[in-house]
CSV table of C-alpha atoms in Angstrom, one decimal:
chain,number,residue,atom,x,y,z
G,1,MET,CA,46.4,28.6,115.3
G,2,GLN,CA,48.2,28.5,112.0
G,3,ASN,CA,44.9,28.1,110.1
G,4,LEU,CA,43.5,31.1,112.0
G,5,TYR,CA,46.5,33.2,111.0
G,6,SER,CA,46.2,32.1,107.4
G,7,ALA,CA,42.5,32.9,107.3
G,8,ILE,CA,43.2,36.4,108.7
G,9,VAL,CA,45.9,37.1,106.2
G,10,PHE,CA,43.7,35.9,103.4
G,11,VAL,CA,40.8,38.1,104.5
G,12,LEU,CA,43.1,41.1,104.8
G,13,CYS,CA,44.4,40.4,101.3
G,14,ILE,CA,40.9,40.2,99.9
G,15,ILE,CA,40.1,43.6,101.6
G,16,TRP,CA,43.3,45.0,100.3
G,17,TYR,CA,42.6,43.7,96.8
G,18,SER,CA,39.1,45.3,96.8
G,19,THR,CA,40.8,48.7,97.1
G,20,GLY,CA,42.3,48.2,93.7
G,21,GLN,CA,45.9,47.7,94.8
G,22,GLY,CA,46.7,44.4,93.0
G,23,VAL,CA,45.8,40.8,92.5
G,24,VAL,CA,45.6,38.3,95.4
G,25,GLU,CA,45.8,34.6,94.8
G,26,GLN,CA,45.8,32.0,97.5
G,27,ALA,CA,47.5,28.6,96.9
G,28,ASP,CA,45.5,25.4,97.3
G,29,ASP,CA,47.2,24.6,100.6
G,30,GLY,CA,45.5,27.7,102.1
G,31,MET,CA,48.8,28.6,103.7
G,32,SER,CA,50.4,30.7,101.0
G,33,GLY,CA,49.7,32.9,98.1
G,34,THR,CA,50.9,35.7,96.0
G,35,ILE,CA,50.1,39.4,95.6
G,36,ARG,CA,50.8,40.9,92.2
G,37,PHE,CA,50.9,44.5,91.2
G,38,GLY,CA,50.5,45.9,87.7
G,39,PRO,CA,51.3,49.2,86.1
G,40,PRO,CA,48.7,52.0,86.4
G,41,ASP,CA,46.1,52.3,83.7
G,42,MET,CA,47.1,55.5,81.7
G,43,SER,CA,45.1,57.4,79.2
G,44,ASP,CA,46.8,58.6,76.0
G,45,GLU,CA,47.0,62.1,77.5
G,46,MET,CA,48.6,60.8,80.6
G,47,ALA,CA,51.2,58.8,78.7
G,48,ASN,CA,52.0,61.2,75.9
G,49,SER,CA,51.1,64.8,76.7
G,50,PRO,CA,54.0,67.1,77.7
G,51,PHE,CA,51.6,68.7,80.2
G,52,VAL,CA,50.2,67.5,83.5
G,53,PRO,CA,46.8,65.9,82.8
G,54,ASP,CA,43.9,67.7,84.4
G,55,GLU,CA,43.0,64.8,86.7
G,56,LEU,CA,46.5,64.9,88.2
G,57,LYS,CA,46.9,68.7,88.5
G,58,CYS,CA,45.9,68.7,92.2
G,59,ASP,CA,48.5,66.0,93.1
G,60,ALA,CA,51.1,67.8,90.9
G,61,CYS,CA,50.5,71.1,92.7
G,62,ARG,CA,50.8,69.5,96.1
G,63,ALA,CA,54.1,67.8,95.0
G,64,ILE,CA,55.4,71.2,93.9
G,65,ALA,CA,54.3,72.8,97.2
G,66,HIS,CA,56.1,70.1,99.1
G,67,GLN,CA,59.3,70.5,97.2
G,68,LEU,CA,59.3,74.3,97.5
G,69,TRP,CA,58.5,74.0,101.3
G,70,THR,CA,61.3,71.5,101.7
G,71,GLY,CA,63.8,73.7,99.7
G,72,PHE,CA,62.8,76.8,101.6
G,73,SER,CA,63.1,75.0,105.0
G,74,SER,CA,66.4,73.5,104.1
G,75,PHE,CA,67.8,76.9,103.0
G,76,ASN,CA,66.6,78.6,106.2
G,77,GLU,CA,68.0,75.8,108.4
G,78,LYS,CA,71.4,76.3,106.8
G,79,ARG,CA,71.3,80.1,107.0
G,80,ARG,CA,69.6,80.8,110.3
G,81,SER,CA,71.2,84.2,110.6
G,82,LEU,CA,69.0,85.5,107.8
G,83,ASN,CA,65.9,84.8,110.1
G,84,TYR,CA,63.8,83.9,107.0
G,85,ASN,CA,64.8,87.1,105.2
G,86,ILE,CA,66.3,85.6,102.0
G,87,PRO,CA,67.9,88.1,99.7
G,88,GLU,CA,66.0,88.3,96.4
G,89,SER,CA,69.0,87.0,94.4
G,90,ASP,CA,69.3,84.0,96.6
G,91,LEU,CA,65.6,83.4,96.4
G,92,ILE,CA,65.5,83.4,92.6
G,93,GLU,CA,68.6,81.1,92.5
G,94,LEU,CA,66.9,78.8,95.0
G,95,THR,CA,63.6,78.6,93.2
G,96,GLU,CA,65.3,78.2,89.8
G,97,THR,CA,67.4,75.3,91.2
G,98,LEU,CA,64.4,73.7,92.8
G,99,CYS,CA,62.2,73.9,89.7
G,100,SER,CA,64.7,73.2,87.0
G,101,ASP,CA,66.6,70.3,88.6
G,102,ASP,CA,65.2,67.0,87.3
G,103,LYS,CA,66.6,65.3,90.4
G,104,THR,CA,63.9,67.2,92.4
G,105,TRP,CA,61.2,65.5,90.4
G,106,GLU,CA,62.7,62.1,89.6
G,107,GLY,CA,60.9,60.3,92.5
G,108,TYR,CA,57.5,61.1,91.1
G,109,GLY,CA,55.3,59.0,88.9
G,110,VAL,CA,51.8,57.6,88.7
G,111,LYS,CA,50.3,54.6,90.4
G,112,GLU,CA,46.8,53.1,90.7
G,113,VAL,CA,45.2,53.7,94.1
G,114,LYS,CA,41.7,52.5,94.7
G,115,LYS,CA,41.3,52.0,90.9
G,116,VAL,CA,42.2,55.7,90.3
G,117,THR,CA,45.4,56.8,88.7
G,118,ARG,CA,47.2,59.2,91.1
G,119,LEU,CA,50.6,60.9,91.2
G,120,SER,CA,52.9,59.4,93.8
G,121,GLY,CA,56.2,60.6,95.3
G,122,PRO,CA,57.7,62.6,98.1
G,123,GLY,CA,55.2,64.7,100.1
G,124,LEU,CA,52.2,62.8,98.7
G,125,GLU,CA,50.3,60.2,100.8
G,126,THR,CA,50.2,57.9,97.8
G,127,ALA,CA,54.0,57.4,98.2
G,128,ASP,CA,53.3,55.1,101.2
G,129,ILE,CA,50.8,52.9,99.4
G,130,PRO,CA,52.1,49.7,97.9
G,131,GLY,CA,51.9,49.4,94.2
G,132,VAL,CA,53.8,49.9,90.9
G,133,THR,CA,54.8,53.5,90.2
G,134,ALA,CA,55.4,54.4,86.6
G,135,SER,CA,58.0,57.2,87.2
G,136,GLY,CA,60.5,58.9,85.0
G,137,GLY,CA,59.6,59.5,81.4
G,138,LYS,CA,57.7,62.8,81.0
G,139,TRP,CA,57.0,63.3,84.8
G,140,PRO,CA,60.2,65.2,85.7
G,141,ARG,CA,59.7,67.7,82.8
G,142,ARG,CA,55.9,68.1,83.5
G,143,LEU,CA,56.5,68.9,87.1
G,144,ARG,CA,59.5,71.2,86.3
G,145,ASP,CA,57.4,73.1,83.8
G,146,LEU,CA,54.5,73.5,86.2
G,147,CYS,CA,56.8,74.7,88.9
G,148,GLU,CA,58.4,77.2,86.6
G,149,THR,CA,54.8,78.4,85.6
G,150,PHE,CA,54.1,79.1,89.3
G,151,MET,CA,57.2,81.2,89.5
G,152,GLY,CA,56.2,83.1,86.4
G,153,ASP,CA,52.5,83.6,87.2
G,154,ILE,CA,52.7,84.1,91.0
G,155,GLY,CA,56.3,85.1,91.5
G,156,GLU,CA,59.1,83.8,93.8
G,157,GLN,CA,58.7,86.6,96.4
G,158,THR,CA,54.9,86.1,96.7
G,159,ILE,CA,55.3,82.4,97.1
G,160,TYR,CA,58.1,82.8,99.6
G,161,ARG,CA,56.1,85.4,101.7
G,162,MET,CA,53.4,82.8,102.0
G,163,PHE,CA,55.9,80.2,103.2
G,164,ARG,CA,57.4,82.7,105.6
G,165,SER,CA,54.0,83.5,107.2
G,166,ARG,CA,53.9,79.9,108.6
G,167,PRO,CA,57.2,78.2,107.8
G,168,LEU,CA,56.6,75.1,109.9
G,169,LYS,CA,53.4,74.0,108.0
G,170,VAL,CA,53.6,72.8,104.4
G,171,SER,CA,49.8,73.0,104.4
G,172,THR,CA,49.9,76.8,104.3
G,173,LEU,CA,51.9,76.8,101.1
G,174,GLU,CA,49.9,74.0,99.6
G,175,ASP,CA,46.6,75.8,100.4
G,176,TYR,CA,47.9,79.0,98.8
G,177,LEU,CA,49.2,77.4,95.6
G,178,CYS,CA,46.6,74.7,95.1
G,179,ARG,CA,43.4,76.0,96.8
G,180,GLY,CA,43.8,79.8,96.7
G,181,GLU,CA,41.6,82.5,95.3
G,182,ASN,CA,43.8,84.2,92.7
G,183,THR,CA,46.4,81.5,92.3
G,184,ARG,CA,46.5,78.1,90.8
G,185,ASN,CA,43.5,76.5,92.3
G,186,SER,CA,43.8,73.0,90.9
G,187,CYS,CA,42.6,71.5,94.2
G,188,ARG,CA,39.8,73.9,94.8
G,189,GLY,CA,36.7,72.1,95.8
G,190,ILE,CA,38.6,68.9,96.4
G,191,LYS,CA,38.9,67.9,100.0
G,192,ASN,CA,42.5,67.7,101.3
G,193,LYS,CA,43.7,64.3,100.1
G,194,ALA,CA,44.7,63.1,103.5
G,195,LYS,CA,45.9,59.6,104.3
G,196,SER,CA,42.6,58.8,105.9
G,197,GLU,CA,40.9,59.2,102.5
G,198,LEU,CA,43.0,56.4,101.0
């Protein structure tokens, strides 16, 4: 029975390794082994540019949509009497706080998923995939700057109106910000990166 269990674990590890998650080594006894993770492979642009690299803009947009949705939801939960009608001054203060606070973005970084470098962090399905995440560094500033760009290009009220149209679904805000017609469309033409895709 123990050998069957070991064989199953070994096969699962080999399958897992083939997805680009890490290195699997089985000991000579066939009963134990190790799984090692390494840092993601980053291009020079990914490591040094002050901007979000093109190949990660969709993930970055989705992270921003998640943080805005979370912030708007939290505000409305605390101030139910407003019935989703946030005064403009409160809305501007809320979005400035969400975008400019590095703590909002400190949980984000890059990791390798199926041999592709992806952004990982709260609200992204890649957060649940085992692996080494290279976070910190330039990522909080990159995400903060992109969030502030959304506020300048689209406007706090326009973004909030989209949230308010379907406040229980983060996908509405994500689709508007990341797959919309006249908005930032960094995910346009890319299927929704659902967990099943990973």
